[in-house]
Structure formats: structure tokens, C-alpha cells
């Protein structure tokens, strides 16, 4: 049985999330703060971490940064739980390597659906293991590596999936809804800003190469070499 770690200092929310995930067929372990989380990670690496941003001691952003900087944890899927509605907070989390975020208050059914969607994407085989290139940008799906003009680009799981899908459809304008369906594997009603924030993060990481990702106002995105 796959195990999920839930890091949330609010006991009521933590127990609600764990109950819903247990009912969905997952094993769960709950933690109030980061020190307990990392002590548990020393003994077992779960399939996913649900991580609240507002925590006592080191906050969720700091814990996420530590996870991504630790070799044996750096590919661990992480979904942020946050009461903050600021776009900056979300972008900061995505830039540091969060695979998704859920803003409080949230529907328990939506939370479980997002967890399942992310885990499907993590465990699913690549549609194509072939390398793909657009201009000076190349991706190797089997190694999950990206390079721009020979320089390695570090991407989160979702950033890699999004960029890969754009590159497989070079020159084709893809709507936000289509990207949500194909990359996230779930229809997030009213959550197309998720795509915009991931695109912004990709452009920042690609530097000058980010200009290859084109925006068509009120339509969507495409990539051109």
C-alpha cells in the first residue's frame, strides 16, 4: 500500500485529510512540523508529501527547499497546502519544485482527485521514450533530463511534463484546458492559472530560451524553435 505523509499543524485539517486519503486506499502518516517529517523520511520515503506552507519553526517553503536540495528526496512528489491566495506564494512554491498546490479551504474530493492525478502521472510510463528537440532545447524522457544549448536545466515533475507536451506538439497552439487535461490528467474547473504559473516558471528557468514559448492571448500556448 502506498503511503502519503501529511504535514499540517492544524490537527482538525490533518485528521480530515488523512481520513479521506485512508478511505481512498492510501496509508497515511501525519506530522505537525518539519523536524518530525525529516526524521520519518530517514526511515521511509513515501509516494507523496502533502505539505502545509504555514508551519511552526521552518515553514513549508523552507522544508520544500530542503527536500529538493537533498539527493535522495529531490524527486519526491510534493503538493503544497496553503491558505494564502497570493500568486507570488504559489509561484515561489512552484519555482522551488512543488508539483502542485491546493489552496485552503479546499474540497476533500478535489484534494483526493489531485493526489490521484499526480500519482498517476508519476507512475505512468512515458508515451514516448524518444528524445525530443526544439531549437537548442532538448529533452530525454527516459532520463527525465532537459538541456538548453548543452546546459542542464533543473525542472520539477510538472514543469518537465508540460515542456515535454509542448515540444511534442511544436508549432501547435494548445489551450489551457487541453494542457490541464493532458499534463495534469484532471479537469481543474477555474484553475487555468495553474498553467500560466507553470509557463512563467518554465520561461524563467529557460532564460533567453523562454522566448520559444509563445502566448496567444485568450487562446493558449505553443513552442517554436
Coordinates of N, CA and C in Angstrom, one line a residue:
X1 N 0.8 -1.2 0.0 CA 0.0 0.0 0.0 C 0.9 1.2 0.0
X2 N 0.6 2.2 -0.9 CA 1.4 3.4 -1.0 C 1.1 4.3 0.2
X3 N 2.1 5.0 0.7 CA 2.0 5.8 1.9 C 2.2 7.3 1.5
X4 N 1.4 8.1 2.1 CA 1.4 9.6 1.9 C 1.7 10.2 3.3
X5 N 2.7 11.1 3.3 CA 3.0 11.9 4.5 C 2.2 13.2 4.4
X6 N 1.5 13.5 5.5 CA 0.7 14.8 5.6 C 1.3 15.7 6.7
X7 N 1.8 16.8 6.3 CA 2.5 17.8 7.2 C 1.6 19.0 7.4
X8 N 0.9 19.0 8.5 CA -0.1 20.1 8.8 C -0.2 20.3 10.3
X9 N 0.0 21.5 10.8 CA 0.0 21.7 12.2 C -1.4 21.8 12.8
X10 N -2.4 22.1 11.9 CA -3.8 22.1 12.4 C -4.4 20.7 12.5
X11 N -4.6 20.2 13.7 CA -5.0 18.8 13.9 C -6.3 18.5 13.2
X12 N -7.2 19.3 13.2 CA -8.5 19.0 12.5 C -8.3 18.8 11.0
X13 N -7.6 19.7 10.4 CA -7.3 19.6 9.0 C -6.5 18.4 8.7
X14 N -5.5 18.1 9.5 CA -4.6 17.0 9.3 C -5.4 15.7 9.3
X15 N -6.2 15.6 10.4 CA -7.0 14.3 10.5 C -8.1 14.2 9.4
X16 N -8.6 15.3 9.0 CA -9.6 15.2 7.9 C -8.9 14.7 6.6
X17 N -7.8 15.3 6.3 CA -7.0 14.9 5.1 C -6.6 13.4 5.2
X18 N -6.1 13.0 6.3 CA -5.7 11.6 6.5 C -6.8 10.7 6.4
X19 N -8.0 11.0 6.9 CA -9.2 10.2 6.9 C -9.6 10.0 5.4
X20 N -9.6 11.1 4.7 CA -10.0 11.0 3.3 C -9.1 10.1 2.4
X21 N -7.8 10.3 2.7 CA -6.8 9.5 1.9 C -6.8 8.0 2.3
X22 N -7.0 7.8 3.6 CA -7.2 6.4 4.1 C -8.4 5.7 3.4
X23 N -9.5 6.5 3.3 CA -10.7 6.0 2.7 C -10.5 5.7 1.2
X24 N -9.5 6.4 0.6 CA -9.2 6.3 -0.8 C -8.2 5.2 -1.1
X25 N -7.8 4.5 0.0 CA -6.9 3.3 -0.2 C -5.4 3.6 0.0
X26 N -5.1 4.7 0.6 CA -3.7 5.0 0.9 C -3.4 4.8 2.4
X27 N -2.2 4.6 2.7 CA -1.7 4.6 4.1 C -1.2 6.0 4.3
X28 N -1.5 6.6 5.5 CA -1.0 7.9 5.8 C -0.3 8.0 7.1
X29 N 0.6 9.0 7.2 CA 1.3 9.4 8.5 C 1.2 10.9 8.6
X30 N 0.9 11.4 9.7 CA 0.8 12.8 9.9 C 1.9 13.4 10.8
X31 N 2.2 14.7 10.5 CA 3.3 15.4 11.2 C 2.9 16.8 11.4
X32 N 3.3 17.4 12.6 CA 2.9 18.7 12.9 C 3.9 19.7 12.4
X33 N 5.2 19.3 12.2 CA 6.2 20.2 11.8 C 7.4 19.5 11.1
X34 N 8.3 20.2 10.5 CA 9.3 19.7 9.7 C 10.3 18.7 10.3
X35 N 10.7 19.0 11.5 CA 11.7 18.1 12.2 C 11.2 16.7 12.2
X36 N 9.9 16.5 12.6 CA 9.3 15.1 12.6 C 9.2 14.5 11.2
X37 N 8.9 15.4 10.2 CA 8.9 14.9 8.8 C 10.2 14.3 8.4
X38 N 11.3 15.0 8.6 CA 12.6 14.6 8.1 C 13.1 13.4 9.0
X39 N 12.7 13.3 10.2 CA 13.0 12.1 11.0 C 12.4 10.9 10.4
X40 N 11.1 11.0 9.9 CA 10.4 9.9 9.3 C 11.0 9.6 7.9
X41 N 11.4 10.6 7.2 CA 12.0 10.4 5.9 C 13.3 9.6 5.9
X42 N 14.0 9.7 7.0 CA 15.2 8.9 7.2 C 14.9 7.4 7.2
X43 N 13.7 7.0 7.6 CA 13.3 5.6 7.7 C 12.5 5.1 6.5
X44 N 11.7 6.0 5.9 CA 10.9 5.6 4.8 C 10.6 6.8 3.9
X45 N 10.7 6.6 2.6 CA 10.3 7.7 1.6 C 8.9 7.3 1.1
X46 N 7.9 8.2 1.3 CA 6.6 7.9 0.8 C 6.4 8.1 -0.7
X47 N 5.2 7.9 -1.2 CA 5.0 8.2 -2.6 C 4.6 9.6 -2.8
X48 N 4.3 10.4 -1.8 CA 3.9 11.8 -1.9 C 3.9 12.4 -0.5
X49 N 4.2 13.7 -0.5 CA 4.1 14.6 0.7 C 3.1 15.7 0.4
X50 N 2.1 15.8 1.3 CA 1.2 17.0 1.3 C 1.7 17.9 2.4
X51 N 2.1 19.1 2.0 CA 2.9 20.0 2.8 C 2.3 21.3 3.0
X52 N 1.9 21.6 4.2 CA 1.3 22.9 4.5 C 2.4 24.0 4.5
X53 N 2.1 25.2 4.0 CA 3.1 26.3 4.0 C 3.3 26.9 5.3
X54 N 2.2 27.1 6.1 CA 2.3 27.8 7.4 C 2.4 26.8 8.5
X55 N 3.7 26.6 8.9 CA 4.0 25.7 9.9 C 4.9 26.3 11.0
X56 N 4.8 25.8 12.3 CA 5.7 26.3 13.3 C 7.2 26.0 13.0
X57 N 8.1 26.8 13.4 CA 9.5 26.6 13.1 C 9.8 26.9 11.6
X58 N 10.4 26.0 10.9 CA 10.7 26.2 9.5 C 9.4 26.0 8.7
X59 N 9.0 27.0 7.9 CA 7.7 26.9 7.1 C 7.8 25.9 6.0
X60 N 6.7 25.7 5.3 CA 6.6 24.7 4.2 C 7.5 25.0 3.1
X61 N 7.7 26.3 2.8 CA 8.6 26.7 1.7 C 10.0 26.3 2.0
X62 N 10.5 26.5 3.2 CA 11.8 26.1 3.7 C 12.0 24.6 3.6
X63 N 11.0 23.9 4.0 CA 11.0 22.4 4.0 C 11.1 21.9 2.6
X64 N 10.3 22.5 1.7 CA 10.3 22.1 0.3 C 11.7 22.3 -0.3
X65 N 12.3 23.5 0.0 CA 13.6 23.8 -0.5 C 14.6 22.7 0.0
X66 N 14.5 22.3 1.3 CA 15.4 21.3 1.8 C 15.2 20.0 1.1
X67 N 14.0 19.6 0.9 CA 13.6 18.4 0.2 C 14.3 18.3 -1.2
X68 N 14.2 19.4 -2.0 CA 14.7 19.5 -3.3 C 16.2 19.5 -3.4
X69 N 16.8 20.0 -2.3 CA 18.3 20.0 -2.2 C 18.9 18.8 -1.7
X70 N 18.1 17.8 -1.2 CA 18.6 16.6 -0.7 C 18.5 15.5 -1.7
X71 N 19.6 14.9 -2.1 CA 19.7 14.0 -3.3 C 18.6 12.9 -3.2
X72 N 18.5 12.2 -2.1 CA 17.6 11.1 -2.0 C 16.1 11.4 -2.0
X73 N 15.8 12.7 -1.7 CA 14.4 13.2 -1.7 C 14.0 14.0 -2.9
X74 N 15.0 14.5 -3.7 CA 14.7 15.6 -4.6 C 13.6 15.3 -5.7
X75 N 13.3 14.0 -6.0 CA 12.3 13.7 -6.9 C 11.0 13.3 -6.2
X76 N 10.9 13.4 -4.9 CA 9.7 13.1 -4.1 C 8.6 14.1 -4.5
X77 N 7.4 13.6 -5.0 CA 6.3 14.4 -5.3 C 5.8 15.2 -4.1
X78 N 5.6 16.5 -4.3 CA 5.1 17.3 -3.2 C 3.9 18.2 -3.7
X79 N 2.9 18.2 -2.9 CA 1.7 19.1 -3.1 C 1.6 20.0 -1.9
X80 N 1.6 21.3 -2.2 CA 1.6 22.3 -1.1 C 0.1 22.6 -0.7
X81 N -0.1 22.7 0.6 CA -1.4 23.1 1.1 C -1.2 24.5 1.7
X82 N -2.0 25.5 1.2 CA -1.8 26.9 1.6 C -3.1 27.6 1.8
X83 N -3.1 28.4 2.8 CA -4.3 29.3 3.0 C -4.1 30.6 2.3
X84 N -2.9 30.8 1.7 CA -2.6 32.1 1.1 C -3.1 32.1 -0.3
X85 N -3.6 33.2 -0.8 CA -4.2 33.3 -2.1 C -3.3 34.1 -3.0
X86 N -2.1 34.6 -2.5 CA -1.2 35.4 -3.3 C -0.6 34.6 -4.4
X87 N -0.6 35.1 -5.6 CA 0.0 34.4 -6.7 C 1.5 34.3 -6.5
X88 N 2.2 35.2 -5.8 CA 3.6 35.2 -5.5 C 3.9 34.0 -4.7
X89 N 3.1 33.7 -3.7 CA 3.4 32.5 -2.8 C 3.3 31.2 -3.7
X90 N 2.4 31.1 -4.6 CA 2.2 29.9 -5.4 C 3.4 29.8 -6.3
X91 N 3.8 30.9 -6.9 CA 4.9 30.8 -7.9 C 6.2 30.5 -7.2
X92 N 6.4 31.0 -5.9 CA 7.6 30.6 -5.1 C 7.6 29.1 -4.9
X93 N 6.5 28.6 -4.5 CA 6.5 27.1 -4.3 C 6.8 26.3 -5.6
X94 N 6.2 26.8 -6.7 CA 6.4 26.1 -8.0 C 7.9 26.2 -8.4
X95 N 8.4 27.4 -8.2 CA 9.8 27.6 -8.6 C 10.8 26.7 -7.8
X96 N 10.4 26.5 -6.5 CA 11.3 25.6 -5.6 C 11.0 24.1 -5.9
X97 N 10.1 23.8 -6.7 CA 9.9 22.4 -7.0 C 8.6 21.7 -6.6
X98 N 7.6 22.5 -6.1 CA 6.3 21.9 -5.8 C 5.7 21.3 -7.1
X99 N 5.1 20.2 -7.0 CA 4.4 19.6 -8.2 C 3.0 20.1 -8.4
X100 N 2.4 20.6 -7.3 CA 1.1 21.1 -7.4 C 0.8 21.9 -6.1
X101 N -0.3 22.6 -6.1 CA -0.7 23.3 -4.9 C -2.2 23.2 -4.7
X102 N -2.7 23.2 -3.5 CA -4.1 23.3 -3.2 C -4.4 24.4 -2.2
X103 N -5.2 25.3 -2.5 CA -5.5 26.5 -1.7 C -6.7 26.2 -0.7
X104 N -6.4 26.5 0.5 CA -7.5 26.4 1.5 C -8.5 27.5 1.4
X105 N -9.7 27.3 1.8 CA -10.4 26.0 2.1 C -10.5 25.2 0.8
X106 N -10.4 23.9 0.9 CA -10.5 23.0 -0.3 C -11.5 21.9 -0.1
X107 N -12.0 21.4 -1.2 CA -12.9 20.2 -1.2 C -12.0 19.0 -1.0
X108 N -12.5 18.1 -0.1 CA -11.8 16.9 0.2 C -11.7 16.0 -1.1
X109 N -12.8 16.0 -1.8 CA -12.9 15.2 -3.0 C -11.9 15.7 -4.1
X110 N -11.8 17.1 -4.1 CA -10.8 17.7 -5.1 C -9.4 17.3 -4.7
X111 N -9.1 17.4 -3.4 CA -7.8 17.0 -2.9 C -7.4 15.6 -3.2
X112 N -8.3 14.7 -3.0 CA -8.1 13.3 -3.3 C -7.9 13.1 -4.8
X113 N -8.7 13.8 -5.6 CA -8.5 13.7 -7.1 C -7.2 14.2 -7.6
X114 N -6.7 15.3 -7.0 CA -5.4 15.9 -7.4 C -4.3 14.9 -6.9
X115 N -4.4 14.3 -5.8 CA -3.4 13.3 -5.3 C -3.4 12.2 -6.3
X116 N -4.5 11.6 -6.7 CA -4.6 10.5 -7.6 C -4.0 10.9 -9.0
X117 N -4.3 12.1 -9.4 CA -3.9 12.6 -10.7 C -2.3 12.7 -10.8
X118 N -1.8 13.2 -9.7 CA -0.3 13.4 -9.7 C 0.4 12.0 -9.6
X119 N -0.2 11.1 -8.8 CA 0.5 9.8 -8.7 C 0.3 9.0 -9.9
X120 N -0.8 9.2 -10.7 CA -0.9 8.5 -12.0 C 0.2 9.0 -12.9
X121 N 0.4 10.3 -12.9 CA 1.5 10.9 -13.8 C 2.9 10.4 -13.4
X122 N 3.1 10.3 -12.1 CA 4.4 9.9 -11.6 C 4.7 8.4 -12.0
X123 N 3.7 7.6 -11.9 CA 3.9 6.1 -12.1 C 3.6 5.7 -13.5
X124 N 3.0 6.5 -14.3 CA 2.7 6.1 -15.7 C 3.9 6.1 -16.6
X125 N 4.1 5.1 -17.5 CA 5.2 5.1 -18.4 C 5.1 6.3 -19.4
X126 N 6.2 6.7 -19.9 CA 6.3 7.8 -20.9 C 5.6 7.3 -22.1
X127 N 4.8 8.2 -22.8 CA 4.2 7.9 -24.0 C 5.2 7.6 -25.1
X128 N 6.3 8.3 -25.0 CA 7.4 8.2 -25.9 C 8.7 8.3 -25.2
X129 N 9.6 7.3 -25.3 CA 10.9 7.4 -24.7 C 11.9 8.1 -25.5
X130 N 11.5 8.6 -26.7 CA 12.5 9.2 -27.6 C 12.8 10.6 -27.2
X131 N 14.1 10.9 -27.5 CA 14.5 12.3 -27.2 C 13.7 13.2 -28.1
X132 N 13.5 14.4 -27.7 CA 12.8 15.4 -28.5 C 13.5 16.7 -28.4
X133 N 13.6 17.5 -29.5 CA 14.3 18.7 -29.5 C 13.5 19.8 -30.2
X134 N 13.7 21.0 -29.7 CA 13.1 22.2 -30.4 C 14.2 23.3 -30.3
X135 N 14.7 23.6 -31.5 CA 15.8 24.6 -31.5 C 17.0 24.1 -30.6
X136 N 17.5 24.9 -29.7 CA 18.6 24.5 -28.9 C 18.2 23.7 -27.6
X137 N 16.9 23.5 -27.5 CA 16.3 22.8 -26.3 C 16.1 21.3 -26.6
X138 N 16.6 20.4 -25.7 CA 16.4 19.0 -25.9 C 15.9 18.4 -24.6
X139 N 15.1 17.3 -24.7 CA 14.6 16.6 -23.5 C 14.8 15.1 -23.8
X140 N 15.2 14.4 -22.7 CA 15.3 13.0 -22.7 C 14.3 12.4 -21.7
X141 N 13.2 11.9 -22.2 CA 12.1 11.4 -21.3 C 12.6 10.2 -20.4
X142 N 13.4 9.4 -20.9 CA 13.9 8.2 -20.2 C 14.7 8.6 -19.0
X143 N 15.5 9.6 -19.2 CA 16.4 10.1 -18.1 C 15.7 11.3 -17.3
X144 N 14.6 11.8 -17.9 CA 13.9 12.9 -17.3 C 14.9 14.1 -17.2
X145 N 15.7 14.3 -18.3 CA 16.7 15.4 -18.2 C 16.3 16.4 -19.3
X146 N 16.7 17.7 -19.1 CA 16.5 18.7 -20.0 C 17.8 19.5 -20.2
X147 N 18.1 19.9 -21.4 CA 19.3 20.7 -21.7 C 18.9 21.8 -22.7
X148 N 19.5 23.0 -22.4 CA 19.4 24.1 -23.3 C 20.8 24.5 -23.7
X149 N 21.1 24.3 -25.0 CA 22.5 24.6 -25.5 C 23.5 23.9 -24.7
X150 N 23.2 22.6 -24.4 CA 24.1 21.8 -23.7 C 24.2 21.9 -22.2
X151 N 23.5 23.0 -21.7 CA 23.4 23.2 -20.2 C 22.2 22.6 -19.6
X152 N 22.4 21.8 -18.5 CA 21.3 21.1 -17.8 C 20.4 22.1 -17.2
X153 N 19.1 21.9 -17.4 CA 18.0 22.7 -16.8 C 17.3 21.9 -15.8
X154 N 17.2 22.3 -14.5 CA 16.5 21.6 -13.5 C 15.0 21.9 -13.5
X155 N 14.2 20.9 -13.7 CA 12.7 21.2 -13.8 C 12.0 20.3 -12.7
X156 N 10.9 20.8 -12.3 CA 10.0 20.0 -11.4 C 9.3 18.9 -12.3
X157 N 8.7 18.0 -11.7 CA 8.0 16.9 -12.4 C 7.0 17.6 -13.4
X158 N 6.1 18.5 -12.9 CA 5.1 19.1 -13.7 C 5.7 20.0 -14.8
X159 N 6.7 20.7 -14.5 CA 7.4 21.5 -15.5 C 7.9 20.7 -16.6
X160 N 8.5 19.5 -16.3 CA 9.1 18.6 -17.3 C 7.9 18.1 -18.2
X161 N 6.8 17.7 -17.5 CA 5.7 17.1 -18.3 C 5.1 18.2 -19.2
X162 N 5.0 19.4 -18.7 CA 4.4 20.5 -19.5 C 5.3 20.8 -20.7
X163 N 6.6 21.0 -20.5 CA 7.5 21.3 -21.5 C 7.6 20.1 -22.6
X164 N 7.6 18.9 -22.1 CA 7.6 17.8 -23.0 C 6.4 17.8 -23.9
X165 N 5.2 18.0 -23.3 CA 4.0 18.0 -24.2 C 4.0 19.2 -25.2
X166 N 4.5 20.3 -24.8 CA 4.6 21.4 -25.7 C 5.5 21.1 -26.9
X167 N 6.6 20.5 -26.5 CA 7.6 20.1 -27.5 C 7.1 19.0 -28.5
X168 N 6.4 18.1 -28.0 CA 5.8 17.0 -28.8 C 4.8 17.6 -29.8
X169 N 4.3 18.8 -29.4 CA 3.3 19.5 -30.3 C 3.9 20.8 -30.8
X170 N 5.1 20.8 -31.2 CA 5.8 22.0 -31.7 C 5.0 22.7 -32.7
X171 N 4.8 24.0 -32.5 CA 4.1 24.8 -33.5 C 2.6 24.8 -33.4
X172 N 2.1 23.9 -32.6 CA 0.6 23.8 -32.4 C 0.2 24.6 -31.2
X173 N -0.8 25.4 -31.3 CA -1.4 26.2 -30.2 C -2.2 25.3 -29.3
X174 N -1.9 25.2 -28.1 CA -2.6 24.4 -27.1 C -3.3 25.2 -26.1
X175 N -4.6 25.0 -26.0 CA -5.4 25.8 -25.0 C -5.0 25.4 -23.6
X176 N -5.3 26.3 -22.6 CA -5.0 26.0 -21.2 C -5.8 24.7 -20.8
X177 N -7.1 24.6 -21.2 CA -7.9 23.5 -20.8 C -7.3 22.2 -21.3
X178 N -6.7 22.2 -22.5 CA -6.1 21.0 -23.1 C -4.9 20.6 -22.3
X179 N -4.1 21.6 -22.0 CA -2.9 21.4 -21.2 C -3.2 20.8 -19.8
X180 N -4.2 21.4 -19.2 CA -4.6 20.8 -17.9 C -5.0 19.4 -18.0
X181 N -5.8 19.0 -19.0 CA -6.3 17.7 -19.2 C -5.1 16.7 -19.5
X182 N -4.2 17.1 -20.4 CA -3.2 16.2 -20.9 C -2.0 16.1 -19.9
X183 N -1.6 17.2 -19.3 CA -0.4 17.3 -18.4 C -0.8 16.9 -16.9
X184 N -1.9 17.5 -16.5 CA -2.3 17.3 -15.1 C -3.2 16.0 -15.0
X185 N -3.8 15.7 -16.1 CA -4.7 14.5 -16.1 C -6.0 14.6 -15.3
X186 N -6.4 15.9 -15.2 CA -7.6 16.2 -14.4 C -8.1 17.6 -14.8
X187 N -9.4 17.7 -14.9 CA -10.1 18.9 -15.3 C -10.2 19.8 -14.1
X188 N -9.4 20.8 -13.9 CA -9.5 21.8 -12.8 C -10.3 22.9 -13.2
X189 N -11.6 22.9 -12.9 CA -12.5 23.9 -13.3 C -12.1 25.2 -12.6
X190 N -11.8 26.2 -13.4 CA -11.4 27.5 -12.9 C -10.0 27.6 -12.5
X191 N -9.2 26.6 -12.7 CA -7.8 26.6 -12.3 C -6.8 26.7 -13.4
X192 N -7.2 27.4 -14.5 CA -6.2 27.5 -15.6 C -5.0 28.4 -15.3
X193 N -5.1 29.2 -14.2 CA -4.0 29.9 -13.7 C -2.8 29.0 -13.3
X194 N -3.1 27.8 -13.0 CA -2.1 26.8 -12.7 C -1.1 26.7 -13.9
X195 N -1.7 26.6 -15.1 CA -0.9 26.5 -16.3 C -0.1 27.8 -16.5
X196 N -0.7 28.9 -16.3 CA 0.0 30.2 -16.5 C 1.2 30.3 -15.6
X197 N 1.1 29.9 -14.4 CA 2.2 29.9 -13.4 C 3.3 29.0 -13.7
X198 N 3.0 27.8 -14.2 CA 4.0 26.9 -14.7 C 4.7 27.4 -15.9
X199 N 4.0 28.0 -16.8 CA 4.6 28.6 -18.0 C 5.6 29.7 -17.6
X200 N 5.2 30.5 -16.7 CA 6.0 31.6 -16.2 C 7.3 31.0 -15.6
X201 N 7.1 30.0 -14.8 CA 8.3 29.3 -14.1 C 9.2 28.7 -15.2
X202 N 8.7 28.1 -16.2 CA 9.5 27.5 -17.3 C 10.3 28.6 -18.0
X203 N 9.6 29.7 -18.3 CA 10.3 30.7 -19.0 C 11.5 31.3 -18.2
X204 N 11.3 31.4 -16.9 CA 12.3 31.9 -16.0 C 13.5 31.0 -16.0
X205 N 13.3 29.7 -15.9 CA 14.3 28.7 -15.9 C 15.1 28.6 -17.2
X206 N 14.3 28.8 -18.3 CA 15.0 28.7 -19.7 C 15.7 30.0 -20.1
X207 N 15.5 31.0 -19.3 CA 16.2 32.3 -19.6 C 15.9 32.8 -21.0
X208 N 16.9 33.1 -21.8 CA 16.6 33.6 -23.2 C 15.8 32.5 -24.0
X209 N 16.0 31.2 -23.7 CA 15.3 30.2 -24.4 C 13.8 30.2 -24.1
X210 N 13.4 30.9 -23.0 CA 12.0 31.0 -22.7 C 11.2 31.7 -23.8
X211 N 11.9 32.5 -24.6 CA 11.2 33.2 -25.7 C 10.6 32.2 -26.8
X212 N 11.0 31.0 -26.7 CA 10.5 30.0 -27.6 C 9.0 29.6 -27.3
X213 N 8.6 29.8 -26.0 CA 7.3 29.5 -25.6 C 6.4 30.8 -25.9
X214 N 5.5 30.7 -26.8 CA 4.7 31.8 -27.3 C 3.3 31.8 -26.6
X215 N 2.8 33.0 -26.3 CA 1.5 33.1 -25.8 C 0.5 33.7 -26.9
X216 N -0.6 33.0 -27.1 CA -1.6 33.6 -27.9 C -2.8 34.0 -27.0
X217 N -2.9 35.3 -26.9 CA -3.9 35.9 -26.0 C -5.3 35.2 -26.1
X218 N -5.8 34.8 -25.0 CA -7.2 34.3 -24.9 C -7.3 32.9 -25.6
X219 N -6.2 32.3 -26.0 CA -6.2 31.0 -26.7 C -5.3 30.0 -25.9
X220 N -4.0 30.2 -25.8 CA -3.2 29.3 -25.1 C -1.7 29.5 -25.4
X221 N -1.0 28.4 -25.5 CA 0.5 28.5 -25.6 C 1.0 27.5 -26.7
X222 N 2.1 27.8 -27.3 CA 2.8 26.9 -28.2 C 4.3 27.2 -28.1
X223 N 5.1 26.2 -28.6 CA 6.5 26.4 -28.6 C 7.0 26.3 -30.0
X224 N 7.9 27.2 -30.3 CA 8.5 27.2 -31.7 C 10.0 27.4 -31.6
X225 N 10.8 26.7 -32.3 CA 12.2 26.8 -32.3 C 12.7 28.1 -33.0

